[in-house]
Coordinates of C-alpha atoms and ligand atoms in Angstrom, one line a residue:
M1 CA -5.8 29.4 -5.6
K2 CA -7.7 28.5 -8.8
E3 CA -5.6 27.7 -11.8
K4 CA -7.4 28.4 -15.1
N5 CA -7.3 26.1 -18.2
Q6 CA -5.2 23.5 -16.4
V7 CA -4.1 20.8 -18.8
R8 CA -3.8 17.4 -17.2
E9 CA -0.3 16.1 -17.3
H10 CA 0.4 12.6 -18.7
W11 CA 3.2 10.1 -18.3
G12 CA 6.0 10.5 -20.9
G13 CA 5.5 6.8 -21.8
S14 CA 4.4 3.4 -20.7
L15 CA 7.7 2.7 -19.0
G16 CA 7.3 5.8 -16.8
F17 CA 3.8 4.7 -15.7
I18 CA 4.8 1.1 -15.1
L19 CA 7.9 2.1 -13.1
A20 CA 6.0 4.7 -11.0
A21 CA 3.2 2.2 -10.3
A22 CA 5.6 -0.6 -9.5
G23 CA 7.4 2.0 -7.3
S24 CA 4.1 2.7 -5.5
A25 CA 3.5 -1.0 -4.9
I26 CA 7.0 -2.0 -3.9
G27 CA 7.5 -0.4 -0.5
L28 CA 7.6 -1.1 3.2
G29 CA 4.9 -3.7 2.5
N30 CA 7.5 -5.8 0.6
L31 CA 10.6 -5.2 2.6
W32 CA 9.4 -4.6 6.1
K33 CA 6.0 -6.3 6.5
F34 CA 6.2 -9.2 4.0
P35 CA 9.2 -10.9 5.6
Y36 CA 7.9 -10.9 9.1
V37 CA 4.3 -11.7 8.2
T38 CA 5.7 -14.7 6.2
G39 CA 7.8 -15.6 9.2
Q40 CA 4.8 -15.5 11.5
N41 CA 2.5 -17.4 9.2
G42 CA 4.6 -20.4 8.3
G43 CA 6.9 -19.4 5.4
G44 CA 6.2 -21.1 2.1
A45 CA 2.6 -21.9 3.0
F46 CA 1.8 -18.2 3.5
I47 CA 3.5 -17.3 0.2
L48 CA 1.2 -19.7 -1.7
V49 CA -1.9 -18.2 -0.2
Y50 CA -0.6 -14.8 -0.8
L51 CA 0.0 -15.5 -4.5
L52 CA -3.6 -16.7 -4.8
A53 CA -4.9 -13.5 -3.1
V54 CA -2.9 -11.4 -5.5
L55 CA -4.2 -13.1 -8.5
V56 CA -7.8 -13.5 -7.6
I57 CA -8.4 -10.2 -5.8
G58 CA -5.4 -7.9 -6.3
F59 CA -5.3 -8.2 -10.1
P60 CA -9.0 -7.4 -10.8
V61 CA -9.1 -4.5 -8.3
M62 CA -6.0 -3.0 -9.8
V63 CA -7.5 -3.3 -13.3
C64 CA -10.7 -1.6 -12.0
E65 CA -8.7 1.3 -10.4
I66 CA -6.6 2.0 -13.5
A67 CA -9.7 1.7 -15.8
I68 CA -11.7 4.2 -13.7
G69 CA -8.8 6.7 -13.4
R70 CA -8.0 6.6 -17.1
N71 CA -11.6 6.8 -18.3
A72 CA -12.3 9.8 -16.1
Q73 CA -8.9 11.5 -16.5
S74 CA -9.3 13.1 -13.1
D75 CA -8.7 12.7 -9.4
P76 CA -10.5 9.8 -7.6
I77 CA -13.4 12.0 -6.2
T78 CA -14.2 13.7 -9.5
A79 CA -13.7 10.3 -11.3
F80 CA -16.6 8.6 -9.3
Q81 CA -18.7 11.7 -9.8
K82 CA -18.1 11.7 -13.6
L83 CA -18.9 8.0 -14.0
C84 CA -22.0 8.2 -11.8
P85 CA -23.2 11.7 -11.6
K86 CA -26.4 10.9 -9.6
K87 CA -26.7 9.6 -6.1
T88 CA -28.3 6.2 -6.3
G89 CA -30.7 4.1 -4.3
S90 CA -27.8 1.9 -3.1
T91 CA -25.9 4.8 -1.8
H92 CA -28.9 6.2 0.1
M93 CA -29.6 2.8 1.5
T94 CA -26.0 2.4 2.7
G95 CA -26.3 5.9 4.3
V96 CA -29.5 5.1 6.1
L97 CA -28.1 1.7 7.4
L98 CA -25.0 3.5 8.7
L99 CA -27.2 6.2 10.4
L100 CA -29.2 3.4 12.1
A101 CA -25.9 1.7 13.2
A102 CA -24.7 5.0 14.5
C103 CA -27.8 5.4 16.6
G104 CA -27.5 1.9 18.0
L105 CA -23.8 2.4 18.8
F106 CA -24.6 5.6 20.6
C107 CA -27.2 3.9 22.8
F108 CA -24.6 1.3 23.8
G109 CA -22.2 4.1 24.8
K110 CA -19.8 3.6 21.9
F111 CA -19.5 7.3 21.2
G112 CA -16.4 7.2 19.0
M113 CA -17.7 4.5 16.7
S114 CA -21.1 6.1 16.6
G115 CA -19.5 9.4 15.6
L116 CA -17.5 7.7 12.9
F117 CA -20.5 5.9 11.4
F118 CA -22.5 9.2 11.5
L119 CA -19.7 11.0 9.7
I120 CA -19.3 8.3 7.0
A121 CA -23.1 8.3 6.5
L122 CA -23.1 12.1 6.0
V123 CA -20.2 11.8 3.4
I124 CA -22.2 9.1 1.6
F125 CA -25.4 11.2 1.5
W126 CA -23.4 14.1 0.3
Y127 CA -21.0 12.5 -2.2
G128 CA -22.8 9.2 -3.2
W129 CA -20.3 6.8 -4.8
A130 CA -17.7 9.5 -4.8
A131 CA -17.4 8.7 -1.0
V132 CA -15.0 6.0 -2.2
G133 CA -12.9 8.7 -3.8
I134 CA -12.8 10.6 -0.5
L135 CA -10.6 7.9 0.9
S136 CA -7.8 9.1 -1.3
V137 CA -7.8 12.4 0.7
V138 CA -8.3 10.8 4.1
T139 CA -6.2 7.5 4.0
P140 CA -2.9 9.3 3.2
F141 CA -3.0 10.9 6.6
F142 CA -3.2 7.5 8.2
I143 CA -0.7 5.7 6.1
L144 CA 1.8 8.4 5.5
S145 CA 2.0 9.2 9.3
F146 CA 3.4 5.8 10.2
Y147 CA 5.1 5.4 6.8
G148 CA 7.0 8.7 7.5
T149 CA 8.1 7.4 10.9
V150 CA 9.5 4.1 9.5
G151 CA 10.9 5.9 6.5
G152 CA 12.7 8.3 8.8
W153 CA 14.2 5.3 10.7
T154 CA 15.6 3.9 7.5
I155 CA 17.4 7.1 6.8
A156 CA 18.8 7.2 10.3
Y157 CA 19.8 3.6 10.2
F158 CA 21.5 4.1 6.8
F159 CA 23.7 6.8 8.4
K160 CA 24.2 4.7 11.5
G161 CA 25.4 1.9 9.3
L162 CA 27.8 4.2 7.4
F163 CA 29.3 5.6 10.7
Q164 CA 29.8 2.1 12.1
Q165 CA 27.2 2.6 14.9
L166 CA 25.4 -0.7 14.1
N167 CA 28.3 -3.0 14.9
F168 CA 26.5 -5.4 17.3
T169 CA 26.2 -9.1 16.6
D170 CA 23.4 -10.2 18.9
P171 CA 19.7 -9.2 18.7
D172 CA 19.6 -8.1 22.3
S173 CA 22.2 -5.3 21.8
A174 CA 20.4 -4.5 18.6
K175 CA 17.1 -4.1 20.5
Q176 CA 18.8 -1.8 23.0
V177 CA 20.2 0.5 20.3
F178 CA 16.8 0.5 18.6
D179 CA 14.8 1.2 21.8
T180 CA 17.2 4.1 22.7
F181 CA 16.9 5.5 19.2
V182 CA 13.0 5.5 19.1
A183 CA 12.9 6.8 22.7
T184 CA 14.7 9.9 21.6
P185 CA 11.9 11.9 20.0
S186 CA 14.0 14.7 18.5
H187 CA 15.9 12.1 16.4
G188 CA 12.8 10.3 15.2
I189 CA 11.0 13.5 14.4
F190 CA 14.0 15.0 12.5
F191 CA 14.3 12.0 10.3
Q192 CA 10.6 11.6 9.8
L193 CA 10.4 15.2 8.6
L194 CA 13.4 14.6 6.3
F195 CA 11.6 11.7 4.8
T196 CA 8.3 13.5 4.3
L197 CA 10.0 16.6 2.9
T198 CA 11.9 14.4 0.4
T199 CA 8.6 12.9 -0.7
G200 CA 7.1 16.4 -1.1
S201 CA 10.1 17.7 -3.1
V202 CA 9.5 15.0 -5.7
I203 CA 5.8 15.6 -6.2
W204 CA 6.4 19.3 -6.2
F205 CA 7.8 18.9 -9.8
G206 CA 4.7 17.2 -11.1
I207 CA 4.3 14.0 -13.1
K208 CA 6.9 13.9 -15.8
N209 CA 9.6 16.0 -14.2
G210 CA 9.0 14.7 -10.7
I211 CA 7.4 11.3 -10.2
E212 CA 8.4 9.8 -13.5
L213 CA 11.9 11.0 -13.5
A214 CA 12.5 9.9 -9.9
S215 CA 11.0 6.4 -10.6
K216 CA 13.1 5.9 -13.7
F217 CA 16.2 6.5 -11.6
L218 CA 15.3 5.0 -8.3
M219 CA 13.7 1.7 -9.5
P220 CA 16.8 0.3 -11.2
V221 CA 18.9 1.3 -8.2
L222 CA 16.5 -0.6 -6.0
L223 CA 16.8 -3.7 -8.2
I224 CA 20.6 -3.6 -8.3
F225 CA 20.9 -3.1 -4.5
I226 CA 18.6 -6.0 -3.7
L227 CA 20.5 -8.3 -6.1
I228 CA 23.8 -7.4 -4.4
L229 CA 22.3 -8.3 -1.0
I230 CA 20.8 -11.5 -2.3
M231 CA 24.2 -12.6 -3.6
R232 CA 25.7 -11.9 -0.2
S233 CA 22.9 -13.7 1.6
V234 CA 22.6 -16.9 -0.5
T235 CA 26.3 -17.5 -0.7
L236 CA 26.7 -17.8 3.1
P237 CA 27.4 -21.3 4.5
G238 CA 24.0 -22.6 5.8
A239 CA 21.9 -20.3 3.6
N240 CA 20.1 -23.3 2.2
A241 CA 17.9 -23.6 5.3
G242 CA 16.5 -20.1 4.7
I243 CA 15.9 -20.8 1.0
S244 CA 14.0 -24.0 1.8
Y245 CA 12.1 -22.3 4.6
L246 CA 10.9 -19.7 2.0
L247 CA 10.1 -22.2 -0.7
T248 CA 8.7 -25.3 1.1
P249 CA 5.0 -24.9 1.9
D250 CA 3.9 -26.6 5.1
F251 CA 0.2 -27.1 4.4
S252 CA -0.7 -27.8 8.0
Q253 CA 0.1 -24.0 8.6
I254 CA -2.7 -22.9 6.3
T255 CA -5.5 -21.7 8.5
P256 CA -8.3 -19.2 7.8
H257 CA -6.2 -16.6 9.6
V258 CA -3.4 -17.1 7.1
F259 CA -5.9 -16.5 4.3
L260 CA -7.1 -13.2 5.8
S261 CA -3.6 -12.0 6.6
A262 CA -2.6 -12.7 3.0
L263 CA -5.5 -10.7 1.7
G264 CA -4.8 -7.7 3.9
Q265 CA -1.1 -7.9 2.9
A266 CA -2.0 -8.1 -0.8
F267 CA -4.1 -4.9 -0.6
F268 CA -1.4 -3.0 1.2
S269 CA 1.4 -4.3 -0.9
L270 CA -0.3 -3.6 -4.2
S271 CA -1.3 0.0 -3.1
L272 CA -5.0 -0.8 -3.6
G273 CA -8.0 0.8 -2.0
M274 CA -7.0 4.4 -1.6
G275 CA -6.9 5.8 -5.1
A276 CA -3.1 5.8 -5.5
I277 CA -3.1 3.5 -8.5
M278 CA -6.3 5.2 -9.7
T279 CA -4.5 8.5 -9.6
Y280 CA -1.6 7.1 -11.6
G281 CA -4.0 5.6 -14.1
S282 CA -5.6 9.0 -14.6
Y283 CA -2.2 10.3 -16.0
L284 CA -2.3 7.5 -18.6
D285 CA -3.4 7.9 -22.2
S286 CA -5.7 5.7 -24.1
E287 CA -3.2 3.9 -26.3
K288 CA -1.6 2.1 -23.3
N289 CA -2.6 -1.4 -22.4
I290 CA -4.1 -1.6 -18.9
L291 CA -4.2 -5.4 -18.6
S292 CA -0.5 -5.9 -19.5
S293 CA 0.5 -3.0 -17.3
S294 CA -1.4 -4.3 -14.3
L295 CA 0.0 -7.8 -14.8
F296 CA 3.5 -6.3 -14.9
I297 CA 2.9 -4.3 -11.7
I298 CA 1.6 -7.3 -9.7
V299 CA 4.3 -9.6 -11.0
A300 CA 7.0 -7.0 -10.2
D301 CA 5.6 -6.4 -6.7
T302 CA 5.3 -10.1 -5.9
F303 CA 8.7 -10.9 -7.4
F304 CA 10.2 -8.1 -5.2
A305 CA 8.5 -9.4 -2.1
L306 CA 10.1 -12.8 -2.8
L307 CA 13.5 -11.2 -3.5
A308 CA 13.2 -9.4 -0.1
G309 CA 12.6 -12.8 1.4
L310 CA 15.6 -14.2 -0.4
A311 CA 17.8 -11.4 0.8
I312 CA 16.6 -11.8 4.4
F313 CA 15.8 -15.4 5.3
P314 CA 19.0 -17.2 4.1
A315 CA 21.2 -14.7 6.0
V316 CA 19.1 -14.8 9.1
M317 CA 19.0 -18.7 9.2
A318 CA 22.7 -19.0 8.3
M319 CA 23.6 -16.8 11.3
G320 CA 21.3 -18.9 13.6
M321 CA 18.8 -16.1 14.2
E322 CA 15.0 -16.3 14.6
P323 CA 13.1 -15.5 11.4
S324 CA 9.7 -14.8 12.9
A325 CA 10.9 -11.9 15.0
G326 CA 8.0 -9.5 14.2
P327 CA 8.3 -5.9 13.1
G328 CA 11.8 -5.6 14.7
L329 CA 13.1 -8.1 12.2
V330 CA 14.4 -5.5 9.8
F331 CA 15.8 -3.0 12.4
Q332 CA 17.2 -5.4 14.9
V333 CA 17.8 -8.9 13.5
M334 CA 19.1 -7.7 10.2
P335 CA 22.0 -5.5 11.3
A336 CA 23.0 -8.2 13.8
T337 CA 22.9 -10.7 11.1
F338 CA 25.0 -8.7 8.7
N339 CA 27.6 -8.1 11.5
S340 CA 27.8 -11.8 12.3
I341 CA 28.9 -12.6 8.8
G342 CA 32.5 -11.9 9.9
D343 CA 33.7 -10.3 6.7
H344 CA 34.1 -7.0 8.5
L345 CA 31.7 -5.5 6.0
G346 CA 28.6 -5.6 8.2
W347 CA 28.4 -1.8 8.1
L348 CA 28.3 -1.9 4.3
W349 CA 25.6 -4.6 4.1
S350 CA 23.5 -2.7 6.7
S351 CA 23.9 0.6 4.9
I352 CA 22.9 -0.9 1.5
F353 CA 20.0 -2.7 3.2
F354 CA 18.6 0.5 4.8
F355 CA 19.2 2.6 1.7
L356 CA 17.2 0.1 -0.2
I357 CA 14.3 0.2 2.1
F358 CA 14.4 4.0 2.1
I359 CA 14.1 4.1 -1.7
A360 CA 11.3 1.6 -1.7
A361 CA 9.5 3.6 1.0
L362 CA 10.0 6.9 -0.8
T363 CA 8.5 5.8 -4.2
S364 CA 5.5 4.5 -2.3
A365 CA 5.1 7.5 -0.1
I366 CA 5.2 9.6 -3.3
S367 CA 2.1 7.8 -4.6
I368 CA 0.2 8.0 -1.3
A369 CA 0.7 11.8 -1.2
E370 CA 0.0 12.3 -4.9
G371 CA -3.5 10.7 -4.4
C372 CA -4.3 13.5 -2.0
V373 CA -2.5 16.2 -4.0
T374 CA -4.4 15.4 -7.2
C375 CA -7.8 15.7 -5.3
L376 CA -6.8 19.1 -4.0
I377 CA -5.8 20.2 -7.5
D378 CA -8.7 18.8 -9.6
H379 CA -11.6 18.8 -7.1
F380 CA -10.7 21.7 -4.9
K381 CA -8.9 23.7 -7.5
F382 CA -5.6 24.2 -5.7
R383 CA -2.4 24.9 -7.6
R384 CA 0.0 21.9 -7.4
K385 CA 2.5 23.7 -5.2
T386 CA -0.1 24.9 -2.8
A387 CA -1.6 21.4 -2.7
V388 CA 1.8 19.8 -2.0
F389 CA 2.5 22.3 0.7
W390 CA -0.7 21.6 2.6
T391 CA -0.5 17.9 2.2
I392 CA 3.1 17.7 3.4
L393 CA 2.4 20.1 6.3
L394 CA -0.6 18.2 7.6
V395 CA 1.0 14.8 7.1
S396 CA 4.1 16.0 9.0
V397 CA 2.0 17.1 11.9
S398 CA 0.1 13.8 12.2
G399 CA 3.4 12.0 11.6
I400 CA 5.0 13.7 14.5
F401 CA 2.2 12.4 16.8
C402 CA 2.9 8.9 15.4
T403 CA 6.6 9.2 15.9
L404 CA 6.1 10.4 19.5
S405 CA 3.7 7.5 20.3
V406 CA 6.0 4.7 19.2
T407 CA 7.5 3.6 22.5
N408 CA 4.5 4.5 24.7
W409 CA 1.7 7.0 25.2
D410 CA 3.5 8.8 28.0
R411 CA 4.2 11.8 25.8
L412 CA 0.7 12.1 24.5
P413 CA -1.6 11.4 27.5
F414 CA -4.3 13.8 26.3
L415 CA -4.6 12.0 22.9
Q416 CA -4.7 8.6 24.5
R417 CA -7.3 9.7 27.0
G418 CA -9.4 11.1 24.2
L419 CA -9.1 7.9 22.2
V420 CA -9.9 5.7 25.2
W421 CA -13.0 7.9 25.9
A422 CA -14.2 7.6 22.3
F423 CA -13.2 4.0 21.4
G424 CA -12.6 2.2 24.6
S425 CA -9.3 0.9 26.0
T426 CA -6.4 0.5 23.7
N427 CA -2.9 -0.7 24.4
A428 CA -1.7 -0.1 20.9
S429 CA 0.2 3.1 20.2
L430 CA -1.0 5.7 17.8
F431 CA 1.6 4.3 15.4
D432 CA 0.1 0.8 15.5
L433 CA -3.5 2.2 15.4
M434 CA -2.7 4.1 12.2
D435 CA -1.1 1.0 10.6
Q436 CA -3.9 -1.3 11.7
F437 CA -6.8 1.0 10.9
S438 CA -5.6 1.8 7.4
S439 CA -4.5 -1.7 6.4
N440 CA -7.4 -3.6 8.1
Y441 CA -10.3 -1.2 7.5
M442 CA -9.7 1.6 5.1
L443 CA -7.9 -0.2 2.2
P444 CA -10.2 -3.2 2.1
L445 CA -13.2 -0.8 2.2
G446 CA -11.8 1.2 -0.6
G447 CA -11.2 -2.0 -2.6
L448 CA -14.7 -3.2 -1.9
G449 CA -16.2 0.1 -3.0
T450 CA -14.1 0.1 -6.2
S451 CA -15.1 -3.4 -7.3
L452 CA -18.8 -3.0 -6.4
F453 CA -18.8 0.3 -8.3
V454 CA -17.3 -1.2 -11.4
G455 CA -19.2 -4.5 -11.2
W456 CA -22.6 -3.1 -10.3
Q457 CA -22.8 0.6 -10.9
W458 CA -20.6 1.8 -13.7
G459 CA -20.9 -1.6 -15.3
M460 CA -18.6 -4.3 -16.7
R461 CA -19.5 -3.3 -20.3
Y462 CA -18.0 0.2 -19.9
A463 CA -15.0 -1.0 -17.9
L464 CA -14.3 -3.5 -20.7
T465 CA -14.6 -0.8 -23.4
E466 CA -11.9 1.0 -21.4
L467 CA -9.7 -2.1 -21.2
R468 CA -10.0 -2.7 -24.9
K469 CA -8.8 0.8 -25.8
G470 CA -5.1 -0.1 -25.4
G471 CA -5.3 -2.0 -28.7
S472 CA -5.7 -5.2 -26.9
D473 CA -8.1 -8.0 -27.8
V474 CA -6.9 -10.5 -25.2
T475 CA -10.1 -9.9 -23.2
D476 CA -12.1 -11.6 -25.9
V477 CA -10.1 -14.6 -26.8
N478 CA -10.8 -18.1 -25.3
F479 CA -8.9 -18.0 -22.1
F480 CA -7.4 -21.4 -22.6
A481 CA -6.4 -20.5 -26.2
L482 CA -4.6 -17.5 -24.7
L483 CA -2.7 -19.7 -22.2
A484 CA -1.9 -22.2 -24.9
G485 CA -0.4 -19.6 -27.2
L486 CA -3.3 -19.8 -29.7
K487 CA -4.5 -16.3 -29.3
D488 CA -4.5 -15.5 -33.0
D489 CA -5.9 -18.9 -34.1
P490 CA -9.3 -18.1 -35.8
L491 CA -10.8 -21.3 -34.6
S492 CA -10.0 -20.6 -31.0
K493 CA -12.1 -17.4 -31.0
G494 CA -15.7 -17.7 -30.0
T495 CA -18.4 -15.8 -28.2
H496 CA -19.4 -18.7 -26.0
S497 CA -16.0 -19.7 -24.8
L498 CA -14.4 -18.8 -21.5
T499 CA -12.7 -15.4 -22.2
L500 CA -10.6 -13.3 -19.9
A501 CA -13.5 -10.7 -20.0
L502 CA -15.9 -13.3 -18.5
I503 CA -13.4 -14.3 -15.8
L504 CA -12.6 -10.7 -14.9
G505 CA -16.3 -9.8 -14.7
I506 CA -17.0 -12.7 -12.3
L507 CA -14.0 -11.9 -10.2
I508 CA -15.0 -8.2 -10.0
R509 CA -18.7 -8.6 -9.4
F510 CA -18.6 -11.6 -7.0
I511 CA -15.3 -13.0 -5.8
S512 CA -13.5 -9.8 -4.8
P513 CA -16.4 -8.2 -2.9
I514 CA -17.3 -11.5 -1.1
C515 CA -13.7 -12.1 -0.1
V516 CA -13.2 -8.5 1.1
I517 CA -16.5 -8.5 3.1
L518 CA -15.3 -11.7 4.8
V519 CA -12.0 -10.1 5.7
F520 CA -13.8 -7.0 6.9
L521 CA -16.1 -9.0 9.1
Y522 CA -13.2 -10.9 10.5
N523 CA -11.3 -7.7 11.2
I524 CA -14.2 -6.1 13.1
G525 CA -14.5 -9.3 15.1
W526 CA -17.9 -10.4 13.8
L527 CA -16.6 -13.5 12.1
S528 CA -14.4 -15.9 14.0
L529 CA -12.7 -18.6 12.1
K530 CA -10.7 -21.3 13.9
Ligands
LIG1 N1 2.2 -0.6 -1.5 C1 3.0 0.1 -0.5 C2 3.9 -0.8 0.2 O1 3.9 -2.0 -0.1 C3 2.1 0.9 0.5 C4 1.0 1.7 -0.1 C5 -0.3 1.5 0.3 C6 1.2 2.6 -1.1 C7 -1.4 2.1 -0.2 C8 0.2 3.3 -1.7 C9 -1.1 3.1 -1.2 O2 4.6 -0.5 1.1

């Protein structure tokens, strides 16, 4: 399996990296989750808080991930090992605390959680800080499983649209069609495998000829399609209500819960916390500017989430439908909305809409799988094709369980009984558990580990040296001079002024970890905010 003298592949150019990373960020998180989470959390108010989370936490963590990846020029596990070869006191202490917690949980009969804590403690003792990198091998199995299920639905719904099988105009018939579809396992599994195999076929060809080429072709298609849909949506009579719903913040809706949802959504949407962006950063060479690339990626991702809102809400409101319809918004309300327009082109709008989501999901799935593949290649010395084969095979198997569990647990009673025995009663399906567990626990934990590592272990000084490599001195100019367009004014430079470097350091060392810890405590139910 070992490949000798492997040369690490690099992106052909900045554009390739930026498009691939934007492709990773723009996905189901923007098109499927963002609209309904916005709908559930009060429209414009949620968007404001989301923007704050992206800027204050998303941006610094993304910069950290790219800096680690590029500096180490290797997969996430090896990267942490290279930057901190020894196990440290802090990792030993974390391991011991987790072991104690595992014992406590065992005594209270929480065998599943106890086993999980025990396992994590062992990984930390064994790998030290590189345990954060291990997440890039484990998290893909959680995210890609439900991602493959939803990705498969988008392919199926694209064809259903084309063959005029989505010509209902009320959400109730839409719900019936959707429920019948997901209750037929053979269909769900077929399309899920098609989606996963398509993902595998792109990464099979490596960075330049696979991921970069696909991103350069697919990302413009994505933009064109969403613009077409927005034009249709905002020109409907009554569309204004949707636009003002999206843009008018109602501050009474901003509760602590909205803050926490916004933070979780920002991590998921920006692809942070599982080494995907770190992996893409490791294929970047040192002339490229990390800060401007990160800024572009977060702006593109946020802009796209807003575009998705602009394609969806005006049409939904114009047709008198309910915007906060939950996860079914995309698969039920949208086809019904498109058919109600009355221009007899509902099938076309639906097909474009689902094709669009398919492309967005595909470019994200590619990055999730690549995180795992690169670990198998660099750390475990697999060949690329062998690594792709095993990743896709295992993800397909776990994905099949997810697809089977969507409607209820009836088809997987043994799995449900096992989970209930280990973790206590659960009503959520495996599909929901995978989604919640990865977004609420694994990604925030990965993000926390990354910012703590850069801020307190590797050190801001080294991270900054990496950021300065791209020929950029923006980190060291007075921040306000930068905003005022006085970057090159000699009098605006100064060692004691507020520079971007100082702001980034504070965000990375204090603000990001504290916010993520709060979210984490909230997610595990130890912090209740009313
Ligand atoms: N960012 C992707 C989306 O918005 C999901 C994702 C999460 C991709 C984590 C990679 C890593 O759908």
